[in-house]
Coordinates of C-alpha atoms in Angstrom, one line a residue:
M152 CA 0.2 0.0 -0.2
S153 CA 1.3 3.8 -1.0
G154 CA 2.1 5.9 2.4
Y155 CA 3.4 3.3 3.8
I156 CA 6.6 1.2 4.9
N157 CA 7.1 -2.4 4.2
G158 CA 8.4 -4.4 7.5
I159 CA 8.1 -8.2 8.7
D160 CA 7.7 -9.9 11.8
V161 CA 9.5 -13.2 13.0
S162 CA 10.7 -15.9 15.2
H163 CA 11.7 -19.6 15.5
Y164 CA 8.9 -20.0 13.2
Q165 CA 10.6 -19.0 10.4
G166 CA 13.5 -21.3 11.2
T167 CA 16.3 -19.5 8.7
I168 CA 16.0 -15.8 6.6
D169 CA 17.8 -15.0 3.9
W170 CA 17.6 -11.0 5.2
H171 CA 19.2 -10.3 1.8
K172 CA 16.8 -11.9 0.2
V173 CA 14.4 -10.5 2.5
A174 CA 15.6 -6.9 1.6
A175 CA 16.0 -7.3 -1.9
S176 CA 12.2 -7.8 -1.8
G177 CA 11.7 -4.3 -0.5
V178 CA 11.5 -5.1 3.7
T179 CA 12.5 -2.0 5.6
F180 CA 11.9 -2.9 8.6
A181 CA 11.9 -6.6 10.5
Y182 CA 11.1 -7.2 14.8
A183 CA 12.3 -10.8 15.8
K184 CA 11.1 -12.5 18.9
A185 CA 13.3 -12.8 22.0
S186 CA 11.3 -14.0 25.0
E187 CA 8.6 -15.1 26.4
G188 CA 7.5 -14.8 29.8
V189 CA 10.2 -15.1 32.0
N190 CA 12.4 -18.4 31.1
T191 CA 11.5 -18.9 27.6
N192 CA 14.3 -18.1 24.7
D193 CA 14.0 -17.9 21.0
A194 CA 16.2 -19.9 19.3
Q195 CA 16.2 -17.3 16.3
I196 CA 17.2 -13.9 18.3
T197 CA 20.5 -13.9 17.5
A198 CA 20.4 -14.8 13.9
N199 CA 17.8 -12.9 13.1
L200 CA 19.0 -10.3 14.6
T201 CA 22.7 -10.5 12.7
G202 CA 21.1 -11.5 9.9
M203 CA 19.4 -8.0 9.7
A204 CA 21.6 -5.9 10.2
K205 CA 24.5 -7.6 7.7
A206 CA 21.3 -7.4 5.4
G207 CA 20.7 -3.2 5.9
V208 CA 17.0 -4.2 7.7
M209 CA 16.3 -1.9 10.4
R210 CA 16.2 -4.2 13.4
G211 CA 14.0 -4.4 16.3
A212 CA 13.5 -7.2 19.2
Y213 CA 10.0 -8.5 20.8
H214 CA 9.0 -9.8 24.1
F215 CA 5.9 -12.3 24.4
Y216 CA 4.4 -11.0 27.8
T217 CA 2.7 -14.2 29.8
V218 CA -0.3 -12.8 31.8
G219 CA 0.0 -13.5 35.5
K220 CA 3.8 -13.8 35.2
D221 CA 6.3 -11.0 37.2
P222 CA 6.5 -8.4 35.0
E223 CA 10.1 -7.0 36.6
Q224 CA 11.3 -10.2 35.7
Q225 CA 10.2 -10.7 32.6
A226 CA 12.3 -6.9 31.4
Q227 CA 14.6 -8.8 32.8
H228 CA 14.3 -11.7 31.1
F229 CA 14.1 -10.2 28.0
M230 CA 17.0 -7.5 27.8
R231 CA 19.1 -10.6 29.6
N232 CA 18.1 -12.6 25.8
V233 CA 18.8 -9.7 23.5
T234 CA 21.9 -7.2 23.2
L235 CA 20.2 -4.2 21.3
A236 CA 22.6 -1.3 20.2
P237 CA 21.6 2.7 19.0
G238 CA 20.4 2.8 15.6
D239 CA 18.3 -0.7 16.8
L240 CA 14.4 0.1 16.8
P241 CA 13.1 0.2 20.4
P242 CA 11.8 -3.0 22.6
M243 CA 8.0 -4.5 21.4
V244 CA 6.1 -5.9 24.0
D245 CA 3.2 -8.4 22.5
I246 CA 0.5 -8.4 24.4
E247 CA -2.3 -10.4 23.2
T248 CA -4.0 -13.0 25.3
E249 CA -5.4 -13.4 29.0
A250 CA -4.5 -16.3 30.8
A251 CA -7.7 -17.6 32.6
N252 CA -8.0 -15.6 35.9
A253 CA -4.7 -14.5 36.5
E254 CA -4.8 -11.3 37.0
S255 CA -7.5 -8.7 37.8
N256 CA -7.8 -6.3 34.6
S257 CA -6.4 -3.2 37.4
G258 CA -3.4 -5.9 38.3
L259 CA -2.7 -5.7 34.7
I260 CA -2.5 -2.5 33.9
D261 CA -0.3 -2.5 36.5
D262 CA 2.6 -4.6 35.2
L263 CA 2.0 -3.9 31.9
H264 CA 3.3 -0.3 33.4
R265 CA 6.2 -1.4 35.3
F266 CA 7.5 -4.0 32.5
I267 CA 6.6 -1.0 30.5
G268 CA 8.8 1.5 32.8
I269 CA 12.0 -0.6 33.4
L270 CA 12.7 -1.3 29.4
S271 CA 12.2 2.6 28.7
D272 CA 14.3 3.3 31.7
T273 CA 16.8 1.2 30.2
Y274 CA 16.4 1.9 26.6
G275 CA 15.9 5.6 26.6
K276 CA 12.5 4.8 24.4
A277 CA 9.1 3.8 25.0
P278 CA 8.8 0.1 23.3
F279 CA 5.6 -0.6 20.9
I280 CA 2.7 -2.2 22.1
Y281 CA 1.5 -5.1 20.2
T282 CA -2.0 -5.8 20.8
G283 CA -5.5 -6.4 19.2
P284 CA -8.3 -4.4 19.2
S285 CA -10.4 -6.6 20.8
F286 CA -8.3 -7.9 23.8
W287 CA -6.6 -4.7 24.0
N288 CA -9.9 -2.5 23.9
A289 CA -11.9 -5.9 26.4
H290 CA -9.0 -5.4 29.3
M291 CA -6.5 -2.3 29.2
N292 CA -7.1 1.3 29.3
D293 CA -5.8 4.8 27.7
S294 CA -3.0 5.3 30.4
F295 CA -0.8 3.6 27.5
A296 CA -0.1 6.6 25.2
D297 CA 3.4 7.2 25.4
C298 CA 4.1 4.4 23.7
P299 CA 3.6 4.1 19.9
L300 CA 1.2 1.6 19.0
W301 CA 2.0 -1.7 16.5
V302 CA -1.9 -3.1 16.3
A303 CA -2.9 -6.5 14.7
E304 CA -5.8 -7.1 12.7
Y305 CA -6.6 -8.9 9.4
G306 CA -9.1 -8.5 6.9
V307 CA -9.6 -5.1 6.6
S308 CA -9.2 -1.4 5.2
E309 CA -8.5 0.3 8.7
P310 CA -7.6 -1.4 12.0
K311 CA -10.4 -0.8 14.0
P312 CA -9.5 1.8 16.7
V313 CA -7.8 0.9 20.4
T314 CA -8.7 2.9 23.4
G315 CA -5.8 5.3 24.1
W316 CA -3.9 6.1 20.9
G317 CA -5.8 8.2 18.4
Y318 CA -3.4 6.4 14.8
W319 CA -1.8 3.5 14.9
S320 CA 2.4 3.7 14.2
I321 CA 2.4 -0.1 13.2
W322 CA 0.1 -2.4 11.5
Q323 CA 0.4 -6.1 11.3
Y324 CA -1.9 -6.3 8.3
S325 CA -1.7 -10.0 7.5
R326 CA -0.2 -13.4 9.6
T327 CA 0.0 -15.6 6.3
G328 CA 1.7 -13.4 3.6
S329 CA 4.6 -14.0 1.4
V330 CA 8.5 -13.0 1.9
P331 CA 11.1 -14.2 -0.4
G332 CA 13.7 -15.6 2.0
V333 CA 11.1 -16.6 4.4
S334 CA 9.6 -20.2 4.0
G335 CA 6.0 -20.4 4.7
D336 CA 4.0 -18.0 5.9
V337 CA 5.1 -14.9 8.2
D338 CA 3.4 -11.7 9.2
L339 CA 3.5 -8.0 7.4
D340 CA 3.9 -5.4 8.9
Y341 CA 3.4 -1.3 7.6
F342 CA 4.7 1.6 9.7
N343 CA 2.3 4.4 9.4
G344 CA 5.6 7.2 8.3
T345 CA 8.0 7.7 6.0
L346 CA 11.3 6.2 6.7
D347 CA 12.6 9.6 8.2
Q348 CA 9.5 9.3 10.7
L349 CA 10.9 5.6 11.2
K350 CA 14.1 6.3 11.7
K351 CA 13.8 9.1 14.6
F352 CA 11.8 6.2 17.2
V353 CA 15.5 3.8 16.8
L354 CA 17.8 4.3 20.2
T355 CA 20.8 6.3 20.6

């Protein structure tokens, strides 16, 4: 779609990726899964970040947030498992599912603020929040607007509004995309702006 910057996000499910082919296909930025919860690592994080850098793809890493697990332990686990440098994009936290009876909405909101505060203090930039409109609007509130929004919704011309934001920064518009250099399906994303605007997010 014109007016947007193309990106992808990946994990170990995509296996070994040829990042030079990805870059040549027109992908400008990419995020790779680094960690999940308090003790799960993604086996491909180092290979993916190294490959992105060598291919000239703007790179970032994300943590899959586990509801009900200690937010400080989750933040420390992410930071132990990934090294981000100046010029990299800020971290992203993926929060999209509610563990049954794990905690109240107010507890979840407080815990996510604690997690985000640690990453913001460490990297000097607020992390992206990745979520779906249905989950977020049912469980969260409007107190996270300092973080850029990464919204996931498929089969629509525009994603639904998400409580707390007037616009989205990144939209994951497909989870069944095809990109040269990646075997099988891959998540496809748009950045809502120009390349210069995307570069304003990078770590310093």
